[in-house]
Short mmCIF file of C-alpha atoms in Angstrom, two decimals:
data_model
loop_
_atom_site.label_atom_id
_atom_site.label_comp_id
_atom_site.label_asym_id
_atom_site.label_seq_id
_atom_site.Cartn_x
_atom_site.Cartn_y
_atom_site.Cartn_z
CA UNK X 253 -175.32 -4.40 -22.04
CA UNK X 254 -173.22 -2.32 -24.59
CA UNK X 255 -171.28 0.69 -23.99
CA UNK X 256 -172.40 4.02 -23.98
CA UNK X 257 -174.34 5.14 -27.89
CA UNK X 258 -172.20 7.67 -29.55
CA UNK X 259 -173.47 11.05 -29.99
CA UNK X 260 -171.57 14.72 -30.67
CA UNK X 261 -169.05 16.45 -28.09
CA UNK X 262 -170.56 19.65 -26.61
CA UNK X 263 -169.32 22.39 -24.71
CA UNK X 264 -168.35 22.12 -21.42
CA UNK X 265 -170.32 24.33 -19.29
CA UNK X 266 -173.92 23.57 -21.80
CA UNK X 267 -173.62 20.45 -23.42
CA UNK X 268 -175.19 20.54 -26.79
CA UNK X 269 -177.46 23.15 -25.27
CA UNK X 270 -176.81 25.80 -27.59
CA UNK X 271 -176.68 24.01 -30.52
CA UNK X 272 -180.32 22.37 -29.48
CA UNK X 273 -181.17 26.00 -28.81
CA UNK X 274 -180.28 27.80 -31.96
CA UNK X 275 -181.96 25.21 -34.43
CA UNK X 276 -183.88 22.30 -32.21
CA UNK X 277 -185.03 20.43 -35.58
CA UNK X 278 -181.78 20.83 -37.33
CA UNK X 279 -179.71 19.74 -34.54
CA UNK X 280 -181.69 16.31 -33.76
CA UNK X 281 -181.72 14.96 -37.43
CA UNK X 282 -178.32 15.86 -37.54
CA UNK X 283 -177.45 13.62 -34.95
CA UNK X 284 -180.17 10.74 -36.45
CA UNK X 285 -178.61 11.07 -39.46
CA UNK X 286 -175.08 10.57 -38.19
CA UNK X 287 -175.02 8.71 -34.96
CA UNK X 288 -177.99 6.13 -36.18
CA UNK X 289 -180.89 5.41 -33.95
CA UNK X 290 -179.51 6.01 -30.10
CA UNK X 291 -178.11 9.22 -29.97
CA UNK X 292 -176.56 10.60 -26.51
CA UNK X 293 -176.05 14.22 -26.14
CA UNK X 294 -175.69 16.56 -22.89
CA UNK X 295 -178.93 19.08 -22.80
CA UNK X 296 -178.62 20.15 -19.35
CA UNK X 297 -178.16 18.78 -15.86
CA UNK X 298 -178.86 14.98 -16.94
CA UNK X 299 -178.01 13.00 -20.01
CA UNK X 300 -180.19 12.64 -22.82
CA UNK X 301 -181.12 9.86 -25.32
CA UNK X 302 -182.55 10.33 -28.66
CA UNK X 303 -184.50 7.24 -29.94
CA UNK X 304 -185.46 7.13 -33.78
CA UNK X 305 -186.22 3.63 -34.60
CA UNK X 306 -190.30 3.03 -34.37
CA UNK X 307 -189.24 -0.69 -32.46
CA UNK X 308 -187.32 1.13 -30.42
CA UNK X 309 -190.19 4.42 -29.78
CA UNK X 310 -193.13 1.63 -29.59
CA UNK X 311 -191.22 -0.23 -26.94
CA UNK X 312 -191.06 2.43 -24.84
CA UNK X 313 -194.44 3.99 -25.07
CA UNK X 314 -196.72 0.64 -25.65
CA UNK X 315 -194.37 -2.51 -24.83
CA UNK X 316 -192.57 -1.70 -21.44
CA UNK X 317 -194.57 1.43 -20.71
CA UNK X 318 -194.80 0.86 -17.30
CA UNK X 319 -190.89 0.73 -16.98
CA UNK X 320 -191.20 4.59 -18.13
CA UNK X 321 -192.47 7.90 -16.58
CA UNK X 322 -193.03 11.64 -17.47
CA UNK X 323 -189.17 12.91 -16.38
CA UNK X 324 -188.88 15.85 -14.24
CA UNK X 325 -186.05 18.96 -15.77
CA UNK X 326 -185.09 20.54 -12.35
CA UNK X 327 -187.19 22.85 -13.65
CA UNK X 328 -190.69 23.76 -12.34
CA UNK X 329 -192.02 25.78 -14.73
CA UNK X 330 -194.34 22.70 -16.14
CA UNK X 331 -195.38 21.99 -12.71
CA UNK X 332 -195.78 25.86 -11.86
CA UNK X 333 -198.08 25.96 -15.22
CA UNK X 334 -199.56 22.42 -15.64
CA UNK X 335 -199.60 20.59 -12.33
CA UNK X 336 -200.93 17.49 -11.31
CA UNK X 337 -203.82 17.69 -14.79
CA UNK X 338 -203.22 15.07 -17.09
CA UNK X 339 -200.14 15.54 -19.51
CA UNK X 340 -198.19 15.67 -16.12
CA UNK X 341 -199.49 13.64 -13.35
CA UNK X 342 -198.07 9.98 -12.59
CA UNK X 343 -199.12 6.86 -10.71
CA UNK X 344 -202.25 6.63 -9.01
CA UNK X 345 -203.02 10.24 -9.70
CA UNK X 346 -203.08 10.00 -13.12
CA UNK X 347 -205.15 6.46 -13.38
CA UNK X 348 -207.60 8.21 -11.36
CA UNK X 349 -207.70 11.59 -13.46
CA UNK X 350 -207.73 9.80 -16.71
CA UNK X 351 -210.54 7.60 -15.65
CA UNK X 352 -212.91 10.34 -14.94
CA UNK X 353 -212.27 12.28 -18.28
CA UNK X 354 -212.60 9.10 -20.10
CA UNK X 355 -216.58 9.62 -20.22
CA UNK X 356 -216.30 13.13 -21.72
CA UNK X 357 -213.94 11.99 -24.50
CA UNK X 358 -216.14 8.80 -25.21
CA UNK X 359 -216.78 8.06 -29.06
CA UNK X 360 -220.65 9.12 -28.80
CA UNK X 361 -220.45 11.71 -26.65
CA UNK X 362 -217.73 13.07 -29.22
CA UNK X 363 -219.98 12.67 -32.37
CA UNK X 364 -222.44 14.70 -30.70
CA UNK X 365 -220.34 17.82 -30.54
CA UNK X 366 -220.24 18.22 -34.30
CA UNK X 367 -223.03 20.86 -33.87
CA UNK X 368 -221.20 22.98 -31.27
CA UNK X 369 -217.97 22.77 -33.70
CA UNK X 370 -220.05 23.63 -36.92
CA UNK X 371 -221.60 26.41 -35.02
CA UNK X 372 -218.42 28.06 -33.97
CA UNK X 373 -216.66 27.85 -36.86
CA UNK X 374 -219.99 29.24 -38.66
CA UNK X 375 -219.52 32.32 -36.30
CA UNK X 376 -216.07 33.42 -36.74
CA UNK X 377 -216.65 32.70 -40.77
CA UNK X 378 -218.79 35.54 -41.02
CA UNK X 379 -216.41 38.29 -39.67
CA UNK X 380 -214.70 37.08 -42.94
CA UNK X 381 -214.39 39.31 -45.80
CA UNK X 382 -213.02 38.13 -49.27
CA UNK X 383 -209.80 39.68 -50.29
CA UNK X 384 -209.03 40.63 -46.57
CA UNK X 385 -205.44 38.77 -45.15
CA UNK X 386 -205.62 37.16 -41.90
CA UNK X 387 -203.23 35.42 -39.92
CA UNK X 388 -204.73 32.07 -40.20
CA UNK X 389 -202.68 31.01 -36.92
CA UNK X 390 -204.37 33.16 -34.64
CA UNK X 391 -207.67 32.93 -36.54
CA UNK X 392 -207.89 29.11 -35.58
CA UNK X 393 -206.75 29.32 -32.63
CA UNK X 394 -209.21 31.71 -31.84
CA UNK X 395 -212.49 28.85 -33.22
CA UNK X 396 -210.56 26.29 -30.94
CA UNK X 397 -210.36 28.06 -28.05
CA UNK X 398 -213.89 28.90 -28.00
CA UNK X 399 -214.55 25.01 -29.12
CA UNK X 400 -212.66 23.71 -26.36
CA UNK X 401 -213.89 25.38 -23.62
CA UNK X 402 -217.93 24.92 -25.17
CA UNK X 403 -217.09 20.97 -25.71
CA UNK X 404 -215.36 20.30 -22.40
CA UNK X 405 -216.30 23.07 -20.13
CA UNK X 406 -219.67 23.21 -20.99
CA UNK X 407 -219.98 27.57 -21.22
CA UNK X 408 -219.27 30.33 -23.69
CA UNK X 409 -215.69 32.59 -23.63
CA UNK X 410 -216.02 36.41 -24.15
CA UNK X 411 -214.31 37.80 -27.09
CA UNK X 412 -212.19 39.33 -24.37
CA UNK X 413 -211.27 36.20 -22.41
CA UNK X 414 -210.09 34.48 -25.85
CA UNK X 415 -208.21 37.58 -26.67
CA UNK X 416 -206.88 37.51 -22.97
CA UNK X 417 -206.05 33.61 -23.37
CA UNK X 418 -204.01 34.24 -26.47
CA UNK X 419 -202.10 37.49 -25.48
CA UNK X 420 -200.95 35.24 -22.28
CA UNK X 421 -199.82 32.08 -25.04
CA UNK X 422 -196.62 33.89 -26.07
CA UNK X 423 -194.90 34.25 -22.25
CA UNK X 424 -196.08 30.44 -21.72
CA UNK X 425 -194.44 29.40 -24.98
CA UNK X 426 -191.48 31.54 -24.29
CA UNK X 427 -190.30 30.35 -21.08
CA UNK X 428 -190.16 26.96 -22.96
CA UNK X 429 -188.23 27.30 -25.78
CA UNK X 430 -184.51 25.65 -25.69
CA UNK X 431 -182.06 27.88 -23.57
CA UNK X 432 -179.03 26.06 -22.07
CA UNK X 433 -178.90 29.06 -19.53
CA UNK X 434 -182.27 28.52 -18.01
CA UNK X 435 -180.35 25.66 -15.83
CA UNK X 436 -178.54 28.27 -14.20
CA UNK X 437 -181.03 30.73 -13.14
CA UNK X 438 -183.71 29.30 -10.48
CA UNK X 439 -187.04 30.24 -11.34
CA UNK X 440 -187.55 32.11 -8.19
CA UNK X 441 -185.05 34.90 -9.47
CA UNK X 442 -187.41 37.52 -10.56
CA UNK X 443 -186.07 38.64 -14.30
CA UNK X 444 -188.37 39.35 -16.68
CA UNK X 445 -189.37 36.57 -18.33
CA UNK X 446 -189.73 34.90 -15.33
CA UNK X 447 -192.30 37.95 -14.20
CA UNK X 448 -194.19 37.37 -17.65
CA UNK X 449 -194.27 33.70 -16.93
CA UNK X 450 -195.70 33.70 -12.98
CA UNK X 451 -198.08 36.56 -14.50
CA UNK X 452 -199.35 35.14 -17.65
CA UNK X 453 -200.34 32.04 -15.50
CA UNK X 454 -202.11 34.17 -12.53
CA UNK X 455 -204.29 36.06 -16.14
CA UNK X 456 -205.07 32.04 -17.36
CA UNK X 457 -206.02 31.15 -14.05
CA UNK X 458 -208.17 33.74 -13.25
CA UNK X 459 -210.21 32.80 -16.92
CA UNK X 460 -210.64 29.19 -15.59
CA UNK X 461 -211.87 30.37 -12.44
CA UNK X 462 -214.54 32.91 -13.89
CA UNK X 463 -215.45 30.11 -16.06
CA UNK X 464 -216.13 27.89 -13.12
CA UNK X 465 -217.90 30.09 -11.11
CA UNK X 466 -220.40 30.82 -14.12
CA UNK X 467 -220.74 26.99 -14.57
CA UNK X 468 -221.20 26.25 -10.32
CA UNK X 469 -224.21 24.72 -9.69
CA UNK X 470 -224.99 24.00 -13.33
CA UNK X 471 -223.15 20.58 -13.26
CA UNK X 472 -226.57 18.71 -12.18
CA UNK X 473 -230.01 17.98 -12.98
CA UNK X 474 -231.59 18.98 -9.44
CA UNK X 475 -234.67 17.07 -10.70
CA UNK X 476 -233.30 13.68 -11.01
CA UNK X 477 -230.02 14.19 -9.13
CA UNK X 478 -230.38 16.36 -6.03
CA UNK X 479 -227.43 14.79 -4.39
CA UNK X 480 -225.14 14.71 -7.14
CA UNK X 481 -224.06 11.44 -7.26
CA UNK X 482 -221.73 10.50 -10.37
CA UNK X 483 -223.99 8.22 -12.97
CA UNK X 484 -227.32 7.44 -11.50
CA UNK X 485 -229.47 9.23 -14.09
CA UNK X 486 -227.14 9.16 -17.28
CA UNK X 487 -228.66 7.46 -19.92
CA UNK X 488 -225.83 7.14 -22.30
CA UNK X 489 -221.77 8.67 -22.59
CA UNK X 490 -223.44 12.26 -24.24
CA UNK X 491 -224.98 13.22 -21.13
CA UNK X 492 -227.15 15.11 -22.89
CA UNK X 493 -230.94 15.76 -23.14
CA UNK X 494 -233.53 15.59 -20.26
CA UNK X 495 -232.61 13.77 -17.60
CA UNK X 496 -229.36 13.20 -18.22
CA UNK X 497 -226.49 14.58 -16.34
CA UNK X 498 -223.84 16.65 -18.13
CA UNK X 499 -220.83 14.79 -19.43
CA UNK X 500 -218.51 17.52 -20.18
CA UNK X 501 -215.64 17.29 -18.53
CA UNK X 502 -215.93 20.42 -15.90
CA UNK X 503 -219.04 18.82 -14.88
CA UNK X 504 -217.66 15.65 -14.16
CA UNK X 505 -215.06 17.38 -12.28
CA UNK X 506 -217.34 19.75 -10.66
CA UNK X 507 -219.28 16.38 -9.22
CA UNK X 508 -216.01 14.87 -8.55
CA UNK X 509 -214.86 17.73 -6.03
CA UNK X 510 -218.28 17.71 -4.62
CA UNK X 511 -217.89 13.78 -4.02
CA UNK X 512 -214.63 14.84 -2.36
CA UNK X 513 -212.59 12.93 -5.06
CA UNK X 514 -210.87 16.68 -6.31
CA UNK X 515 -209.66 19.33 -4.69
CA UNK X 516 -210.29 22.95 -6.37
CA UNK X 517 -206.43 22.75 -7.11
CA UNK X 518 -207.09 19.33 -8.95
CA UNK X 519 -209.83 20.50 -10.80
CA UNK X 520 -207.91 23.69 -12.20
CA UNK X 521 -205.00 22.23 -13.41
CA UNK X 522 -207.32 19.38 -15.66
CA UNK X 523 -208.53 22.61 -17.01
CA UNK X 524 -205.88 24.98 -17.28
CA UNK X 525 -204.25 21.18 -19.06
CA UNK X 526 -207.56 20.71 -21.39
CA UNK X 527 -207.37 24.12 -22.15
CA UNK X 528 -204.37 24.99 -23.67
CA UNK X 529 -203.33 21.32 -24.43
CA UNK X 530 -206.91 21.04 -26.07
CA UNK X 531 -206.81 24.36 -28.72
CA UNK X 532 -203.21 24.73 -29.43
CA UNK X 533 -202.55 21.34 -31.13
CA UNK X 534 -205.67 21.40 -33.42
CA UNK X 535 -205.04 24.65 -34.10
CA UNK X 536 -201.34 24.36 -35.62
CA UNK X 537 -202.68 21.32 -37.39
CA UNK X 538 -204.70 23.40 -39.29
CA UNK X 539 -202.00 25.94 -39.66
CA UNK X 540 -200.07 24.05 -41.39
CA UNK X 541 -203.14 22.10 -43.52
CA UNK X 542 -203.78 25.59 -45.02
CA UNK X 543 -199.67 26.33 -45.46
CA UNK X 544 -199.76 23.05 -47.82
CA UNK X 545 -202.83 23.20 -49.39
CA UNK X 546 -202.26 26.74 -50.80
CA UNK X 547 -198.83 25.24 -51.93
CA UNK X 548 -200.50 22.30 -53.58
CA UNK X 549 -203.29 23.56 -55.26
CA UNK X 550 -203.76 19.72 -56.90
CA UNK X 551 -204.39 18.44 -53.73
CA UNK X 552 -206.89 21.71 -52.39
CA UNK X 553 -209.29 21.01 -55.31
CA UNK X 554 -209.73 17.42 -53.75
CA UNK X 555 -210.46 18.95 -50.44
CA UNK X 556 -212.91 20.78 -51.94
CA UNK X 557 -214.19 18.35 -53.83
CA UNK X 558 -214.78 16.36 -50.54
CA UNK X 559 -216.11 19.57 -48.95
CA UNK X 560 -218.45 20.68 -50.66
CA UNK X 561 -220.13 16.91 -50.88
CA UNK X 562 -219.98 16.91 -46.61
CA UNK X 563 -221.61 20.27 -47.06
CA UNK X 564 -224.40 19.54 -50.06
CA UNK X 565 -222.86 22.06 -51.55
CA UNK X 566 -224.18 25.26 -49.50
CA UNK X 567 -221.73 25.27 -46.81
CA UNK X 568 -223.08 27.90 -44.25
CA UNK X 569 -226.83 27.36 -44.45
CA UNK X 570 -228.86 25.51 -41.91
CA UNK X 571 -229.57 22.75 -45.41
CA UNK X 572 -225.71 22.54 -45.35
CA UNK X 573 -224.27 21.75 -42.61
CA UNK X 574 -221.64 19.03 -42.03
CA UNK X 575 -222.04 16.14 -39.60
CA UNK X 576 -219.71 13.49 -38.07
CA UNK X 577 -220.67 11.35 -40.53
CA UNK X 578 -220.55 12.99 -43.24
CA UNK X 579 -216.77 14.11 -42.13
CA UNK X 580 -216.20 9.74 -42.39
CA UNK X 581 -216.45 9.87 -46.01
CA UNK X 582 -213.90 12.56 -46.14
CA UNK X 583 -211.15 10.26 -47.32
CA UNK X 584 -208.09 12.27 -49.04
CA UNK X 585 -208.91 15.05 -45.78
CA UNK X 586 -207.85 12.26 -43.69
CA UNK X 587 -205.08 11.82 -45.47
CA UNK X 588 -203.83 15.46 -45.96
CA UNK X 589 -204.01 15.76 -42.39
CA UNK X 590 -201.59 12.56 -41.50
CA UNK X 591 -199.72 14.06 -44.47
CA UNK X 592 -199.74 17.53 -42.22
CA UNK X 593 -198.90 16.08 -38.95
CA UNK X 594 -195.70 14.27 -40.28
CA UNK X 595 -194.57 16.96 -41.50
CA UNK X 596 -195.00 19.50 -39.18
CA UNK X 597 -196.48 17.95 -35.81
CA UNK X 598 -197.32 19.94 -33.13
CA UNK X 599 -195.90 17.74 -31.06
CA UNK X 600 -192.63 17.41 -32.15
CA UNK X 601 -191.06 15.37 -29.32
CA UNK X 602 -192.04 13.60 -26.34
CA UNK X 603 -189.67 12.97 -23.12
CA UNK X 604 -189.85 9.84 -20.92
CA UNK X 605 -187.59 8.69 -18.19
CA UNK X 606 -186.36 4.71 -17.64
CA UNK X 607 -187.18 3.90 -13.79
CA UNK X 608 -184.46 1.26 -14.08
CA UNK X 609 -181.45 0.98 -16.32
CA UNK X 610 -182.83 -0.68 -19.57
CA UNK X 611 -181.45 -1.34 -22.96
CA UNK X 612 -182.76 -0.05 -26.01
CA UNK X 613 -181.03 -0.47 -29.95
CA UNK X 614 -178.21 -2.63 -27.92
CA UNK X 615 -177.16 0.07 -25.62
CA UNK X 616 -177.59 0.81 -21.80
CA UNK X 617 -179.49 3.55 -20.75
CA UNK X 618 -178.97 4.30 -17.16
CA UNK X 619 -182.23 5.15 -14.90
CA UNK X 620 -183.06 8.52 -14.49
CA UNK X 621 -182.02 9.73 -17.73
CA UNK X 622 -184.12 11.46 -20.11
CA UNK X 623 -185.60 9.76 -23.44
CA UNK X 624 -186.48 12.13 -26.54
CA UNK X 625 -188.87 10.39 -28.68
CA UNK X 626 -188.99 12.63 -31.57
CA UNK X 627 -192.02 12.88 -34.19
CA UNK X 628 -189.91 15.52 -36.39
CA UNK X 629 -186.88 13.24 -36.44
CA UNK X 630 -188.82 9.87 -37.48
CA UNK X 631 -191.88 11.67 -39.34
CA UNK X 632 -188.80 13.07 -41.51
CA UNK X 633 -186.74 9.87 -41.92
CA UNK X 634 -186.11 8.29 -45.28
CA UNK X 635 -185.78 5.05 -43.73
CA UNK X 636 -189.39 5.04 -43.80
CA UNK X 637 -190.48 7.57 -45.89
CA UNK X 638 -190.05 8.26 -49.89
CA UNK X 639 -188.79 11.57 -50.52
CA UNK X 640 -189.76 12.46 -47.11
CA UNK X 641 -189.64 16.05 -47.34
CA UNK X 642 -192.86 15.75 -50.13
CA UNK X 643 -196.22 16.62 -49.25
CA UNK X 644 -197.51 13.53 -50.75
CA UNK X 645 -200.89 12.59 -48.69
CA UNK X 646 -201.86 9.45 -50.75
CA UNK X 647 -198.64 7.54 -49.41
CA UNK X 648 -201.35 7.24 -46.33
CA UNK X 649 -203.24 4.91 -48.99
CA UNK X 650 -203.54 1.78 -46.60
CA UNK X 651 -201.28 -0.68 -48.92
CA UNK X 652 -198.73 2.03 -48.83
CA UNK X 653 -199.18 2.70 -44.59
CA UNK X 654 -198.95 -0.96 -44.75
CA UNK X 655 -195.41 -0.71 -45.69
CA UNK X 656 -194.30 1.24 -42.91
CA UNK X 657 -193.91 0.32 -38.68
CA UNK X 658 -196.53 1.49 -36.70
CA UNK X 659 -194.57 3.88 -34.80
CA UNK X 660 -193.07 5.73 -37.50
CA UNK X 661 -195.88 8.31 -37.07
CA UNK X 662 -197.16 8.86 -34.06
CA UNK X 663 -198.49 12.73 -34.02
CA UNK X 664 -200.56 11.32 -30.71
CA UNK X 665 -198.43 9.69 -28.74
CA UNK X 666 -199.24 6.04 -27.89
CA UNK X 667 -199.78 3.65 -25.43
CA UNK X 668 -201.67 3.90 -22.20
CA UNK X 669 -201.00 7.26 -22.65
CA UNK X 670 -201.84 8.70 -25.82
CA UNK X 671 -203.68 11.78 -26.37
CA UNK X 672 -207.53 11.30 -24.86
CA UNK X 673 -208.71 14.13 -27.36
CA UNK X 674 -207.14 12.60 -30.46
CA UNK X 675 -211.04 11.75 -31.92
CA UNK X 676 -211.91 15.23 -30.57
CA UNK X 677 -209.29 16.87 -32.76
CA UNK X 678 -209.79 14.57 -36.07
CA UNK X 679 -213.27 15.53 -35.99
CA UNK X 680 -212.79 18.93 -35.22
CA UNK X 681 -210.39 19.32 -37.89
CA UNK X 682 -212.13 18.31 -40.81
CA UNK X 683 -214.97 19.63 -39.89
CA UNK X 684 -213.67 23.36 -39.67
CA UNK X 685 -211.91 22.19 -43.31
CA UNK X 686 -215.34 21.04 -44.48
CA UNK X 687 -216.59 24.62 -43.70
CA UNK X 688 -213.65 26.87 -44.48
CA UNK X 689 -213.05 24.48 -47.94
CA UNK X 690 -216.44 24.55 -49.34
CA UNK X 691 -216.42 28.55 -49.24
CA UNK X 692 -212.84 30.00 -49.45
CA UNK X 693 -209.64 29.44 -51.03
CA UNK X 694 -206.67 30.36 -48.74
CA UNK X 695 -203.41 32.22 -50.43
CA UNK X 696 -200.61 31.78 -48.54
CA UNK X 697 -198.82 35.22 -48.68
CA UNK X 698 -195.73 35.14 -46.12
CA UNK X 699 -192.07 34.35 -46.14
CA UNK X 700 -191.09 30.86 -46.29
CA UNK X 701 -191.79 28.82 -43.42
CA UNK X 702 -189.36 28.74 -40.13
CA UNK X 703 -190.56 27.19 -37.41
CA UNK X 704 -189.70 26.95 -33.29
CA UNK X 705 -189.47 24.98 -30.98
CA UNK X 706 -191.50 25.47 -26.84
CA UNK X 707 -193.76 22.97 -25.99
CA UNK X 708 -195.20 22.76 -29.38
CA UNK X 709 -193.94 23.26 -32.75
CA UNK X 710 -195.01 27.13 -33.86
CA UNK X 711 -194.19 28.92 -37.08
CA UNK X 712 -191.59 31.68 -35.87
CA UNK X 713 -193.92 34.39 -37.50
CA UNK X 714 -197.45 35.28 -38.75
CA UNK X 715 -199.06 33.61 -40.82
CA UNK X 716 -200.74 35.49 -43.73
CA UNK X 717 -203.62 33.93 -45.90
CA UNK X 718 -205.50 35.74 -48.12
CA UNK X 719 -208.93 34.95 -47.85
CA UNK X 720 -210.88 33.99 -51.39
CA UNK X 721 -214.33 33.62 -51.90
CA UNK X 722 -214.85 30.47 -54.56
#
């Protein structure tokens, strides 16, 4: 194997931590763009690899997966926050965990929802008022939440719990975003982010619980299931009408733990996971839709276009209302949102670990060292991309994507891992578009847009759209 890849010289105490810190996107195409596609670099108490070649990214995610796991930081705060649910849990643990949600996120089941996610988004559209600004950020986030927790947990959130949920967002993010001097401060030491952070969990926590509890004993048909055993009466992945069980995934957890297959501690981190990990990513995707389409109004008129024809044109009547098949024949949507999620993904890196020294680009890379696979960085790359910094949605045009390696865009991971919900989300997404599109224009009407890094990509301030009635 070759010597160690090159990479910049960083301080001695931090590394490159500070420079990661200050600008996180800045910093790691700087190093792409002059180191090639293994970078090393010093982030903390272990050495770290930047990979930007899609043979290189696909290898390690699809090819020799199972050579890879989730690394851990020396930190505990992702533990502390996330547990054992499914973003974090390894082995055995995982292959069982995965295997239970699988029926909840199954294609049917998910075309079914399209109801519950028209409804919702009906809702919070009618506490609209034209010529009003809103900060579109918070305003999706708010319709996700509440579709999240309907879809997969099966009940309703208060106003106040989704207020609650999104007050407590900004302590999680925080303790996540880059700091070189995090390494040197255990998280037992009480300062005040750390306070925020243990408290802002105990607040999320004690949502997920009051959610269960109003859910217990609703997880069954007591008519054709008195027992509870997983599958006997289900007559298809929706789980729904008479006679079936419920397929949401609390119920099947709910059934699991009664089976004695989860522990209450198992069952709350899949939610406290599916929760946040289940609103926050749809939710900047469509923060960042909106962003471009009100700086391309070329491409918003097709939108619309494609809106209003889901919609019959009468979005928000009972005669108008989008399906999941209508959303199919949504065509340029699709592509404005892969156009969306390279540029800005929500997910703009993921971190793996080699369980044995391995080579990757012609270079060793030692076990136990820490892999960035970064969406920005190859998303952004002109190897791959025309003018890559253009919002140009019809180079998805299949002869174009054709072009490219698979893994240079890869907004959902991939492999035996990659994101269960990423259906979930599609739909979701266009169908809030088809709803929002066929009735408002959206003005963006903040600075321009700066962006940071935690453990998804956020704009570093509100979001302003003016709301338009067409």
């Amino acid at each position: 194997m070759s010597a160690t890849p090159p990479g910049p010289i960083g301080d001695p105490l931090f590394g490159n931590g500070r420079q990661f810190a200050d600008d996180p996107f800045s910093f790691m195409h700087a190093c792409a763009d002059s180191y090639g596609d293994v970078v090393r670099f010093d982030l903390g108490p272990r050495e770290t690899y930047l990979l930007t070649n899609p043979a290189d990214i696909e290898r390690v995610l699809v090819g020799d997966a199972e050579r890879y796991r989730k690394p851990q930081f020396g930190d505990d705060a992702m533990d502390t926050l996330l547990g054992d649910g499914l973003l974090m849990s390894e082995g055995d643990t995982w292959q069982r965990q995965r295997k239970l949600a699988n029926p909840s996120f199954h294609t049917q089941r998910i075309g079914a929802l399209d109801g519950t996610m028209v409804d919702h988004t009906r809702s919070q559209l009618a506490d609209w008022s034209d010529g009003e600004v809103v900060d579109i950020q918070l305003e999706v986030a708010r319709l996700t939440v509440k579709i999240i927790v309907s879809a997969m947990f099966g009940a309703d959130i208060t106003d106040e719990e989704v207020k609650t949920v999104q007050e407590k967002l900004e302590p999680l993010g925080a303790r996540f975003e880059p700091d070189p001097r995090r390494f040197l401060i255990p998280n037992w030491v009480p300062t005040r982010e750390n306070r925020e952070f243990d408290a802002a969990i105990d607040t999320l926590e004690g949502v997920i619980d009051g959610i269960v509890e109003r859910r217990r004993g609703t997880e069954r048909d007591p008519a054709v299931d008195p027992a509870g055993p997983e599958g006997v009466a289900v007559r298809g992945p929706a789980g729904d009408g008479d006679g079936n069980l419920p397929m949401d995934l609390l119920s099947v957890l709910l059934r699991a733990r009664d089976r004695g297959e989860q522990t209450d501690e198992n069952l709350r981190d899949e939610l406290v996971t599916m929760l946040l990990a289940g609103h926050d990513t749809t939710a900047l995707t469509l923060t960042y839709t909106f962003y471009l389409l009100s700086n391309h109004p070329a491409a918003r008129e097709r939108v619309v276009a494609e809106a209003e024809a889901a919609t019959g044109g009468d979005a928000g009547t009972a005669g108008g209302r989008p399906t999941a098949a209508d959303v199919r024949e949504m065509k340029f949507t699709d592509r404005v949102l892969n156009e969306s999620m390279r540029l800005y993904p929500p997910v703009y890196t993921l971190f793996r670990e080699p369980k044995l020294d391995v080579k990757l680009g012609g270079y060793r890379i030692p076990e136990g060292s820490a892999l960035m696979l970064s969406q920005w960085v190859t998303h952004r790359s002109s190897r791959w991309y025309d003018d890559p910094d253009q919002f140009d949605p019809d180079r998805w045009l299949p002869e174009r994507r054709s072009q490219r390696p698979r893994f240079a865009y890869f907004p959902f991971g991939g492999g035996p891992r990659h994101c269960i919900g990423k259906a979930f989300s599609l739909l979701e997404a266009k169908l809030i578009l088809a709803e929002v599109c066929s009735q408002y224009d959206l003005e963006y009407e903040g600075p321009d847009l700066s962006l940071r890094g935690s453990l998804t990509m956020h704009p570093n301030h509100p979001v302003p759209m003016r709301i338009r009635e067409r």
